[in-house]
XYZ file of C-alpha atoms in Angstrom:
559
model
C 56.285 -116.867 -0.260
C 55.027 -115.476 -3.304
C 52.092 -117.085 -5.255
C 53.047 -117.804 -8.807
C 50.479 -119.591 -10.816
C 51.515 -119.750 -14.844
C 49.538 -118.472 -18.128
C 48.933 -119.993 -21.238
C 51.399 -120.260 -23.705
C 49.736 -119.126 -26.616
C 49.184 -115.404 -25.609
C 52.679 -114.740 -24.398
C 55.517 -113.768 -25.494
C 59.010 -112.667 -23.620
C 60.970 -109.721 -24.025
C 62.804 -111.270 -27.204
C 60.460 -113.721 -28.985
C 57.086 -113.057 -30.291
C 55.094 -116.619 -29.802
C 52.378 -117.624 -31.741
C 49.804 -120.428 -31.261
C 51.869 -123.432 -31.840
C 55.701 -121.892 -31.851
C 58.510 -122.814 -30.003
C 60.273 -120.571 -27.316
C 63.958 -120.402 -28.596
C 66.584 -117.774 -28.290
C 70.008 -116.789 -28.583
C 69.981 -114.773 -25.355
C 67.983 -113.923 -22.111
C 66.777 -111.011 -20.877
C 68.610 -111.257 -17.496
C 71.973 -111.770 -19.299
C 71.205 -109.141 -21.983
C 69.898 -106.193 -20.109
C 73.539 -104.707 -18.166
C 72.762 -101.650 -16.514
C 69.873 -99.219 -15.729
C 69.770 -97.560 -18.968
C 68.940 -100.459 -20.730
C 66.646 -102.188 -18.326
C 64.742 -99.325 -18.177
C 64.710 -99.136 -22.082
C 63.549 -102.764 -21.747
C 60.417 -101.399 -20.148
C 59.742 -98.975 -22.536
C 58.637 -101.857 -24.976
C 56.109 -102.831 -22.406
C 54.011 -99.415 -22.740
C 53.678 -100.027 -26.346
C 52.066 -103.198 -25.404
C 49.858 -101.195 -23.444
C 48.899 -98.713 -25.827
C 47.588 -101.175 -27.809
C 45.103 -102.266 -25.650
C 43.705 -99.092 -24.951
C 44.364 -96.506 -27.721
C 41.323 -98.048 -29.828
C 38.033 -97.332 -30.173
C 36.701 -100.789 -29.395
C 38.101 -100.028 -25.895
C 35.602 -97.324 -25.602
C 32.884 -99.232 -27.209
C 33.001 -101.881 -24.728
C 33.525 -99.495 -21.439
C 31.615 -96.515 -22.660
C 28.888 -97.669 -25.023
C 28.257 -101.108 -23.500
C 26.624 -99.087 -20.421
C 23.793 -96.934 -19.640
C 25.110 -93.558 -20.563
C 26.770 -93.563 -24.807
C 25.041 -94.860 -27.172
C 26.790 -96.226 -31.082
C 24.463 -97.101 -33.323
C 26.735 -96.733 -36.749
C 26.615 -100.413 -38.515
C 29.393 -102.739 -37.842
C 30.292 -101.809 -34.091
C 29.625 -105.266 -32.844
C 31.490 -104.376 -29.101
C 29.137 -101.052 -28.836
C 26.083 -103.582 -28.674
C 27.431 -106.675 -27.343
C 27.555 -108.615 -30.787
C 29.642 -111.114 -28.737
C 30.439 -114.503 -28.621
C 32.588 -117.073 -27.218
C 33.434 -118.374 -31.297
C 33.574 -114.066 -31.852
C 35.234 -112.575 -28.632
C 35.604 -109.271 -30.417
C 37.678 -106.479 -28.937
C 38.469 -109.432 -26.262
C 41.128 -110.625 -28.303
C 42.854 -107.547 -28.258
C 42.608 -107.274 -24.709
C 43.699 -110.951 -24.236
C 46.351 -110.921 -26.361
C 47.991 -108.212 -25.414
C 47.421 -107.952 -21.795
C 49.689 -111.578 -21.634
C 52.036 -110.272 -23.674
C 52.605 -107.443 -21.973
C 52.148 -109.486 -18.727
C 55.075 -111.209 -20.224
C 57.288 -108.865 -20.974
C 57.112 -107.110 -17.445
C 57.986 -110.380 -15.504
C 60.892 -110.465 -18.272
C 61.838 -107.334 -17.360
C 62.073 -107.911 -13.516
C 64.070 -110.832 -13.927
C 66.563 -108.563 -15.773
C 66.187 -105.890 -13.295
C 66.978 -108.377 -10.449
C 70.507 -109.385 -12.069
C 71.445 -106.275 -13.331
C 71.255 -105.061 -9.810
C 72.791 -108.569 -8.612
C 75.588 -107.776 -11.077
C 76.176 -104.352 -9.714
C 74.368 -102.810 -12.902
C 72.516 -100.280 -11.557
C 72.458 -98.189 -8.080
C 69.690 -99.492 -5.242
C 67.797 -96.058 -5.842
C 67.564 -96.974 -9.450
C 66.643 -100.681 -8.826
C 63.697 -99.710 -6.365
C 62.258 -97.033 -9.166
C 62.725 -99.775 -12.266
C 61.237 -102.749 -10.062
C 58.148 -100.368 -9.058
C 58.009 -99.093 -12.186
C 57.541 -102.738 -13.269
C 55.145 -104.047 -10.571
C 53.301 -100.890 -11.408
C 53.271 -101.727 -15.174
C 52.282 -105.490 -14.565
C 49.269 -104.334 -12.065
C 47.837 -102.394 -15.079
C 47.552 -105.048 -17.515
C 46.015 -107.429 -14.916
C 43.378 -104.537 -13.806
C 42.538 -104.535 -17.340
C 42.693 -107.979 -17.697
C 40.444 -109.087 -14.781
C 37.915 -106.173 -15.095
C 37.155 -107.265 -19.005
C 37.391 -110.819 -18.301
C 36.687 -111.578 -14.595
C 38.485 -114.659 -13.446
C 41.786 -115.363 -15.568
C 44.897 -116.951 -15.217
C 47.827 -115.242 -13.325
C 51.300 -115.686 -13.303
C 54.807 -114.095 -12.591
C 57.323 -115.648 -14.074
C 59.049 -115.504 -17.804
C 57.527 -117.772 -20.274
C 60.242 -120.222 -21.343
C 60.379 -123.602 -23.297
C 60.939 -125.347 -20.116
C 57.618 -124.677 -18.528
C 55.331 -123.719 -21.089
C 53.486 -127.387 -21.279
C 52.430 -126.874 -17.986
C 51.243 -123.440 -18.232
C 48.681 -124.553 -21.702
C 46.959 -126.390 -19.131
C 46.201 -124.213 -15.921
C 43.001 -122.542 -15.458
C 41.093 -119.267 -14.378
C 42.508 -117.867 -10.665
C 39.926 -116.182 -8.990
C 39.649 -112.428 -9.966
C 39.578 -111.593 -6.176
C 42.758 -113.647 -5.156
C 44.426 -111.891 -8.256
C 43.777 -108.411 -7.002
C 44.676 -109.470 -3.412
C 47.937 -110.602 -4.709
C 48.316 -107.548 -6.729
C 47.336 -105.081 -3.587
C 49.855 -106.696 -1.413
C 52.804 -105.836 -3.979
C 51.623 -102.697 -4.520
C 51.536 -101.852 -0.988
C 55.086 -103.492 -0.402
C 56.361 -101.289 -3.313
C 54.771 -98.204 -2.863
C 54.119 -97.517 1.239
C 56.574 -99.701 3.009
C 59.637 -99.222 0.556
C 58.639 -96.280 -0.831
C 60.110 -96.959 -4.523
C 58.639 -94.255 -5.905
C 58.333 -90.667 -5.375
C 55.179 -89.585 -4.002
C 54.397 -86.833 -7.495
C 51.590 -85.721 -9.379
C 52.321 -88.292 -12.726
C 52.453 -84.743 -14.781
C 53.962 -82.287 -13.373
C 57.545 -80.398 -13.256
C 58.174 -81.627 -10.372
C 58.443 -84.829 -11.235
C 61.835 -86.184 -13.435
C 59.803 -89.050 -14.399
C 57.134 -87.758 -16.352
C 54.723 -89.843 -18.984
C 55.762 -92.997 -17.178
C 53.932 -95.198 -14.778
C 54.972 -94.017 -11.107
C 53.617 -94.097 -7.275
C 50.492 -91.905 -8.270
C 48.945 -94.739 -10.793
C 50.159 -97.650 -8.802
C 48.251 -96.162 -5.829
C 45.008 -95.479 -7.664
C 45.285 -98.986 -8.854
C 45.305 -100.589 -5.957
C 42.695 -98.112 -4.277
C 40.317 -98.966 -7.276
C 41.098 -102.894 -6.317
C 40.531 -102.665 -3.162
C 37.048 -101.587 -4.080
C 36.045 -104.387 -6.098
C 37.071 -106.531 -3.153
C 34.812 -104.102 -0.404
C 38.195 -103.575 1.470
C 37.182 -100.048 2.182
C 39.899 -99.150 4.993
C 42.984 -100.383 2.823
C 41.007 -98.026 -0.132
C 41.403 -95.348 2.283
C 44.965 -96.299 2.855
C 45.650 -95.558 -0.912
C 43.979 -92.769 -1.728
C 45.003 -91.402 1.417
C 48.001 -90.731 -0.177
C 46.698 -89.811 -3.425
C 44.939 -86.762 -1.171
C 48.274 -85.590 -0.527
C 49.722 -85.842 -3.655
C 47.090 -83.903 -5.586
C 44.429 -82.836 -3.135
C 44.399 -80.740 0.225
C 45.638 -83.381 2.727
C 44.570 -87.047 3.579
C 40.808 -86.933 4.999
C 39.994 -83.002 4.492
C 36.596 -83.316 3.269
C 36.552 -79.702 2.712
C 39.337 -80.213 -0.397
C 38.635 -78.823 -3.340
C 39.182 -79.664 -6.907
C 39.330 -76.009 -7.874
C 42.256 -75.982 -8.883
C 41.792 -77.962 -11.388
C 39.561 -75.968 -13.942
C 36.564 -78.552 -15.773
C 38.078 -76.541 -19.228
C 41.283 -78.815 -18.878
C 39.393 -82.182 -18.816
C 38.654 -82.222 -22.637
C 41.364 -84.898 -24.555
C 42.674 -82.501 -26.521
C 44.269 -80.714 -23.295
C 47.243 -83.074 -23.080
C 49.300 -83.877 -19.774
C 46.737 -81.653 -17.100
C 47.623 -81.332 -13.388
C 44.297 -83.762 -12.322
C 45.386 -86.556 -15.128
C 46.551 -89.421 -13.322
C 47.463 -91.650 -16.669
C 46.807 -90.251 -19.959
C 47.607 -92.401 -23.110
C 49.667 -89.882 -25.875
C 48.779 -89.816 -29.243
C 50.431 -87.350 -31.663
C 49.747 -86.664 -35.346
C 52.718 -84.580 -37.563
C 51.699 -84.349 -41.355
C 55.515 -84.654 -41.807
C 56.265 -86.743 -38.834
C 55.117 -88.799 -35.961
C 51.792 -90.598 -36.436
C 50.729 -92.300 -33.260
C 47.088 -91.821 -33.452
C 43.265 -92.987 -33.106
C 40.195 -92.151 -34.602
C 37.867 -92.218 -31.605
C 37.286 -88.320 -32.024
C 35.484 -88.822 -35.761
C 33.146 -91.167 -34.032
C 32.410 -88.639 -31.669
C 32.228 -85.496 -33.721
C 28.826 -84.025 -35.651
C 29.284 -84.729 -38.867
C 30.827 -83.170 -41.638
C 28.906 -81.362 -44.190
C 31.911 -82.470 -46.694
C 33.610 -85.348 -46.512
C 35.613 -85.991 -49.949
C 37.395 -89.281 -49.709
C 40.245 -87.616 -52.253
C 41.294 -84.805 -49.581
C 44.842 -84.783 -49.356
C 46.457 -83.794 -46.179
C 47.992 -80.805 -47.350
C 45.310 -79.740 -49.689
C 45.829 -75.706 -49.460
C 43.523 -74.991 -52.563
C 40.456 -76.549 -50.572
C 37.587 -74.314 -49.492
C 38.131 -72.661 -46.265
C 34.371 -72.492 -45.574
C 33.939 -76.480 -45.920
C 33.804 -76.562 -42.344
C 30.250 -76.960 -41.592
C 28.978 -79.827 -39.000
C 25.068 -80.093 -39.390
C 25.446 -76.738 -40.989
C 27.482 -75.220 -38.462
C 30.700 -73.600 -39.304
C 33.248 -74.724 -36.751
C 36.712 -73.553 -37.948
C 37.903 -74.760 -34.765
C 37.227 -78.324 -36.259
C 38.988 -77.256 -39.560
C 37.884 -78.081 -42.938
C 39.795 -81.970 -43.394
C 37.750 -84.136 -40.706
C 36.574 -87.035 -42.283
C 33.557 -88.216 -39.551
C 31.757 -90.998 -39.294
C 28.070 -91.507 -37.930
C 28.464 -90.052 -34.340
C 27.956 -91.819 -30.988
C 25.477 -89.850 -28.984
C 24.485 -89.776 -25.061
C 21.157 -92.002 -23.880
C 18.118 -90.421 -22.821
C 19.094 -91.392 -19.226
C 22.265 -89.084 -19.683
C 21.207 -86.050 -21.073
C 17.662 -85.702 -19.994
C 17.736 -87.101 -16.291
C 21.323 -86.714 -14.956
C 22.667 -83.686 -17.353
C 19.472 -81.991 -18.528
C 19.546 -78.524 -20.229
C 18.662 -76.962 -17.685
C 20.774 -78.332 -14.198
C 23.446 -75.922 -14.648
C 25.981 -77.945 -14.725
C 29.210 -76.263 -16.107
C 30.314 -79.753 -17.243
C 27.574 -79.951 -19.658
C 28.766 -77.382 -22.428
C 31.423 -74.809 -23.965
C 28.726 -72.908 -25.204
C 24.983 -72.308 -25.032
C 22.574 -69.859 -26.948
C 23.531 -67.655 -23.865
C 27.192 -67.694 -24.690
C 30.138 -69.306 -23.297
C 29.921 -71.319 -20.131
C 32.269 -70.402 -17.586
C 34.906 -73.260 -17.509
C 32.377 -75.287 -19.311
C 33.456 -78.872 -20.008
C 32.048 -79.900 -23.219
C 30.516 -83.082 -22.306
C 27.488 -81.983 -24.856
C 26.510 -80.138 -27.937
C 23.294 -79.035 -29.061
C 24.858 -76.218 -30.917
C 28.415 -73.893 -31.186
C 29.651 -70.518 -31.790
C 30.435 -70.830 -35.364
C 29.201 -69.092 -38.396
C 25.951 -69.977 -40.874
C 26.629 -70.372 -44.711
C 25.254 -67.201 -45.312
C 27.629 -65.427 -42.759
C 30.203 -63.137 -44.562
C 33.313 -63.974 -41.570
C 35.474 -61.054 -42.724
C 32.065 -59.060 -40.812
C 30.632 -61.481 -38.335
C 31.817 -62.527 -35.605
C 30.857 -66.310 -34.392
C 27.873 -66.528 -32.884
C 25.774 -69.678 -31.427
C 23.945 -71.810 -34.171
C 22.061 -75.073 -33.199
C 23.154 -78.001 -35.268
C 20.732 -79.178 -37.516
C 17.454 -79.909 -36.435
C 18.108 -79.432 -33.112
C 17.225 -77.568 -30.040
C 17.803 -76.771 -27.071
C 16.140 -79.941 -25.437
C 17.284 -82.432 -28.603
C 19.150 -85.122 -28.088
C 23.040 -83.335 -28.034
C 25.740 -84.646 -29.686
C 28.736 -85.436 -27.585
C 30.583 -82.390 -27.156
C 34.159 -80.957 -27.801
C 35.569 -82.995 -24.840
C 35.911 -85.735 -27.183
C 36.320 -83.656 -30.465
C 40.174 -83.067 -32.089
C 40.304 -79.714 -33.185
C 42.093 -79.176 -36.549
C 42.008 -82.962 -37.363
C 43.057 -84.677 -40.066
C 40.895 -87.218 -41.812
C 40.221 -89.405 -38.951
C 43.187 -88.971 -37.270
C 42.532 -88.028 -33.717
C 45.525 -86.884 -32.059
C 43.893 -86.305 -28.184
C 45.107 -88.255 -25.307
C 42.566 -90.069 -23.755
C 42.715 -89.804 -20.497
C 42.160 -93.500 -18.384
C 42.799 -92.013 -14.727
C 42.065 -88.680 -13.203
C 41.995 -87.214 -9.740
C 37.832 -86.975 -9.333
C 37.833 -90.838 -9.941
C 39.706 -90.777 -6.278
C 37.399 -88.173 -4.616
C 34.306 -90.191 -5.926
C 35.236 -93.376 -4.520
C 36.022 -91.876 -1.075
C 32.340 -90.614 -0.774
C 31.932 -94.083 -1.299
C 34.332 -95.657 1.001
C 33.210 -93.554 3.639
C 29.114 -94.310 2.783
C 30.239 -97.880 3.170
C 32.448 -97.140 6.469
C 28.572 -95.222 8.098
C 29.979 -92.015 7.533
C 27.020 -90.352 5.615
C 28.554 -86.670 6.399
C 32.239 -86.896 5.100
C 30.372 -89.027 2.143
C 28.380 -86.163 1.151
C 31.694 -83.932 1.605
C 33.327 -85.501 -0.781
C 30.699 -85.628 -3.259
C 30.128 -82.180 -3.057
C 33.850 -81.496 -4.028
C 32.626 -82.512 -7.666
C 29.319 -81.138 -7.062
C 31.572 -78.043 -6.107
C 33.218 -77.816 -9.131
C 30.694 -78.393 -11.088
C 28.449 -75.542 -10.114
C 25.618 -77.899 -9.307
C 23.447 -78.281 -6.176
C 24.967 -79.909 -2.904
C 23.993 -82.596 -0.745
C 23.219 -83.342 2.920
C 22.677 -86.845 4.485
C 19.502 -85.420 5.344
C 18.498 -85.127 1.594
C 18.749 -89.340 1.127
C 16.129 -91.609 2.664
C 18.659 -94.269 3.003
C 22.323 -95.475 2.182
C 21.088 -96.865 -0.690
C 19.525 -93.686 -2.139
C 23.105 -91.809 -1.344
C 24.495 -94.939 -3.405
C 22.900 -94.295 -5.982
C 23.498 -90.746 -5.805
C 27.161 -91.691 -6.163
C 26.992 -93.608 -8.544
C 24.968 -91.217 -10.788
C 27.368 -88.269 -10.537
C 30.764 -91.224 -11.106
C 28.563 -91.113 -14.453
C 28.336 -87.522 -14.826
C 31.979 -86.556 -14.308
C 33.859 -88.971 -15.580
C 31.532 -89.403 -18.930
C 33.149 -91.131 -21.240
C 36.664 -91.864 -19.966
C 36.455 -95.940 -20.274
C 35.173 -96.329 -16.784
C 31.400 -96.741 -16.680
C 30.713 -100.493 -17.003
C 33.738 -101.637 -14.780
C 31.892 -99.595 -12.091
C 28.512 -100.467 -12.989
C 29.629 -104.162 -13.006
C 31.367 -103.555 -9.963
C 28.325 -102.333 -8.586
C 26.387 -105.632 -9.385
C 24.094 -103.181 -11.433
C 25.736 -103.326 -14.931
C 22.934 -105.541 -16.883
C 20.084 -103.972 -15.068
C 20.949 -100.703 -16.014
C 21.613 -101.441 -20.012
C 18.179 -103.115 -20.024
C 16.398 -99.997 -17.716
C 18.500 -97.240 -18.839
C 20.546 -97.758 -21.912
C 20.156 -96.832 -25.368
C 16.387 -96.441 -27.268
C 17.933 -98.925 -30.131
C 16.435 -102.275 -30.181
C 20.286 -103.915 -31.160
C 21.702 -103.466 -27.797
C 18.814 -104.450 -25.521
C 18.002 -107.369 -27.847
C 21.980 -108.892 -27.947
C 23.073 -108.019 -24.104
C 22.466 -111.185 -21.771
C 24.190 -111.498 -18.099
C 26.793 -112.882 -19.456
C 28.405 -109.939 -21.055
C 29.321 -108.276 -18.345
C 32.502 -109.348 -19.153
C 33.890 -110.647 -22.554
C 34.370 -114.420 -22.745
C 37.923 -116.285 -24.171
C 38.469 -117.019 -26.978
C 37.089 -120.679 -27.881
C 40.786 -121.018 -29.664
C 42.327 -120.345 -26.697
C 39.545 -123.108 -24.699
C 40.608 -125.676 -26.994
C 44.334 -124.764 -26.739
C 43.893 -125.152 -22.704
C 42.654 -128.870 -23.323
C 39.426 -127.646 -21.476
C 41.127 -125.938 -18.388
C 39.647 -122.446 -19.567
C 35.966 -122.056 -19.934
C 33.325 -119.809 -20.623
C 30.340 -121.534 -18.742
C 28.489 -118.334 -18.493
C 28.583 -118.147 -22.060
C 27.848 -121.480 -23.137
C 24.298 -120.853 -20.759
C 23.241 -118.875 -23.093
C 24.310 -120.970 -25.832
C 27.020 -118.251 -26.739
């Protein structure tokens, strides 16, 4: 029988009402009775990605996955989530994550009840039930991953919110983070291997009809990733298994390469690439669609120029206003508005990407020209022009930024940039799931299985790739040291795509490292405590509960 333990009230809301902290749950219909047919149960679940989006598509998300860690560093005035300015009365970016992980929560379960009957009803083919219902279970594993990796224990339920049993949910407590994930495995395994709901595809690619929506590839990395914070290393394998034949060169080959997917796709601005397992769209359209961020003018050098009064379409304005640090970047354009840039740690850029490794992920460009499928994780410099240049006669050439050199502390590079942006509207995807992410946690899995060989195989697929010196079990004195290992190169390729403090936390090594390894700045090191290794609830939301939720690690810090 399936576990269902209920939510609070306050944070949820169905399909057709929007609930607030004290509102009633009333409506005129139900989603089981209004969603008919396929078509529109399937348009039900396209409200749930918005949900989604908003948990994600913000740059608080990145402050407190990317910055909170050991390898980004904010510093700009006012970023209270980049240096764990966090409390239990002043959850921060929590709330968004709260908030809108139930609702969406919500709105899935919503959704599968009206799946269920439509099919019941004769609505909808079994082929199209099995896709919508893994589609959903899919959908509802994501916003509990998020959920339980920012917030550790939490409440878990699936079933609709209604008037009828919302009393009792205001008063249930935290579920274990570990039975939530084992419940959450289970369907996914149910779904995805034994029925087979979805097609085994790439998530973007033409082979697959289904494009831009949640299918078999992210539900599998999902519950591979689970099964990692739980140490259930075989049923990992089992998962990503899979995932190696989807995208890779057949399950267990630890000869596979990654190839074939070029490190010059990985920047956000390359929307939709064959190794992207789950990219979140934004799109900007002077004249149109505006679905946007503004991560990339935190992450940009900044503007020479940055007149508040620029208009959009502002065709009399100086072509040649495009200098960052007195670099001319026309790539960039000449209407970024920035903002005081994030910038990697010491422990990044000088001991596991220094100038001089030769790592192709580290730049586009160097003072020795471009780097052959360079990534453009940093940026001491660019091929741009001087303000002296005269660019009807010269051609770009490479130009540190100012007051830099060659072993400066870089700025991040044009992975994260948004060329031809406008303001501080960044209209890159940023990209949550990717193929590498797979390959580095079977080096792992098979560390932790005694296989030191295949381990090292499948860390020297990104090594590979990377152009940067392979490893032998012979190189590492111990497991441990080949841990590590791991665990420093999950930091070098997949820098800065909102992953590094679930792992370090996973790990067990998440405060150590902020307090060994992070940022120079006194604000971090001075605010982080144990305790914010994940965010706390909302003290609203405690009081709400009648004292079933809790944030004891908090309050023993007097937070």
């Amino acid at each position: 029988m399936k576990k269902i333990v209920y939510i609070l009230f306050t944070l949820l809301c169905t399909s057709i009402v929007s609930c607030s902290l004290k509102e009633d749950i009333r409506s005129g219909s139900k989603p089981e009775t209004y969603y008919k047919d396929a078509m529109q149960c399937q348009t039900g679940l396209n409200g749930c990605y918005n949900v989604f989006k908003s948990m994600v598509d913000h740059n608080n998300y990145w402050y407190g996955t990317e910055c909170q860690s050991d390898i980004i560093q904010q510093t700009a005035s006012a970023q209270y989530d980049a240096y764990c300015d966090i409390t239990s009365s002043s959850p921060r970016f929590g709330t968004t994550i709260w908030d809108n992980g139930y609702r969406g929560v919500s709105r899935v379960n919503s959704m599968l009840v009206a799946i269920d009957s439509a099919y019941v009803a004769k609505g909808m083919t079994e082929e199209e039930y099995n896709y919508l219902y893994g589609e959903g279970v899919v959908l509802r594993a994501y916003f509990y991953y998020l959920l339980t990796n920012t917030f550790g224990d939490v409440p878990f339920y699936e079933v609709p919110v209604t008037g009828a049993n919302n009393l009792e949910i205001a008063h249930l407590p935290r579920m274990s983070a570990e039975a939530t994930r084992r419940q959450l495995v289970s369907e996914l395994r149910e779904w995805l291997l034994v029925k087979k709901a979805l097609p085994f595809l790439p998530t973007y690619s033409s082979e697959n009809p289904k494009q831009y929506r949640m299918g078999a590839a992210v539900g599998l990395t999902l519950a591979g990733n689970m099964c990692m914070w739980l140490k259930e290393w075989a049923q990992a394998r089992d998962f990503y298994e899979v995932l190696e034949d989807i995208y890779g060169t057949g399950a267990g080959n630890p000869d596979g390469t990654l190839a074939k997917y070029p490190l010059s796709d990985i920047p956000f601005r390359n929307k939709y690439t064959p190794e992207s397992i789950w990219e979140v769209a934004n799109e900007w359209d002077p004249y149109g669609i505006r679905i946007t961020s503004t991560l990339a003018s935190k992450c940009t050098p900044q503007r020479g120029t940055t007149n508040p009064d620029e208009e959009v379409a502002d065709e009399e304005e100086d072509d040649h206003s495009d200098y960052y640090y007195e670099v001319g970047i026309p790539e960039l354009g000449n209407l970024a508005r920035t903002n005081s840039p994030a910038r990697p740690t010491s422990h990044f850029y000088k001991d596991l990407m220094p100038y001089n490794s030769g790592d192709r992920r580290r730049s586009t460009y160097t003072a020795n020209g471009p780097v052959q499928d360079g990534g453009g994780y940093l940026a001491t410099g660019w091929m741009g022009y001087s303000k002296q240049d005269d660019r009807s006669k010269v051609a770009p050439h490479w130009l540190y930024f100012k007051g830099l050199k060659e072993t400066s502390q870089p700025y991040l590079g044009d992975k994260f940039w948004c060329f031809g942006m406008i303001h501080t509207y960044d209209s890159n995807n940023f990209k949550l799931l990717r193929y590498a992410s797979v390959v580095l946690h079977l080096a792992e899995v098979y560390l932790m299985q005694g296989d030191d060989a295949k381990a090292c195989a499948y860390l020297n697929q990104i090594k590979r790739r990377a152009g940067i010196k392979e490893v032998q079990p012979a190189d590492f004195v111990d497991a441990e040291a080949l841990l590590e290992e791991i665990q420093n190169e999950n930091a070098r390729e997949l820098f800065g795509e909102f992953q590094r403090k679930y792992e370090l936390v996973r790990w067990g090594i998440w405060y150590r490292n902020v307090k060994e390894k992070g940022w120079g700045g006194s604000t971090l090191k001075n605010n982080v405590k144990p305790c914010h290794e994940y965010y706390p609830i909302a003290d609203a939301q405690v009081t709400y509960s009648g004292g079933a939720l809790d944030n004891k690690a908090y309050n023993e810090y007097g937070l």
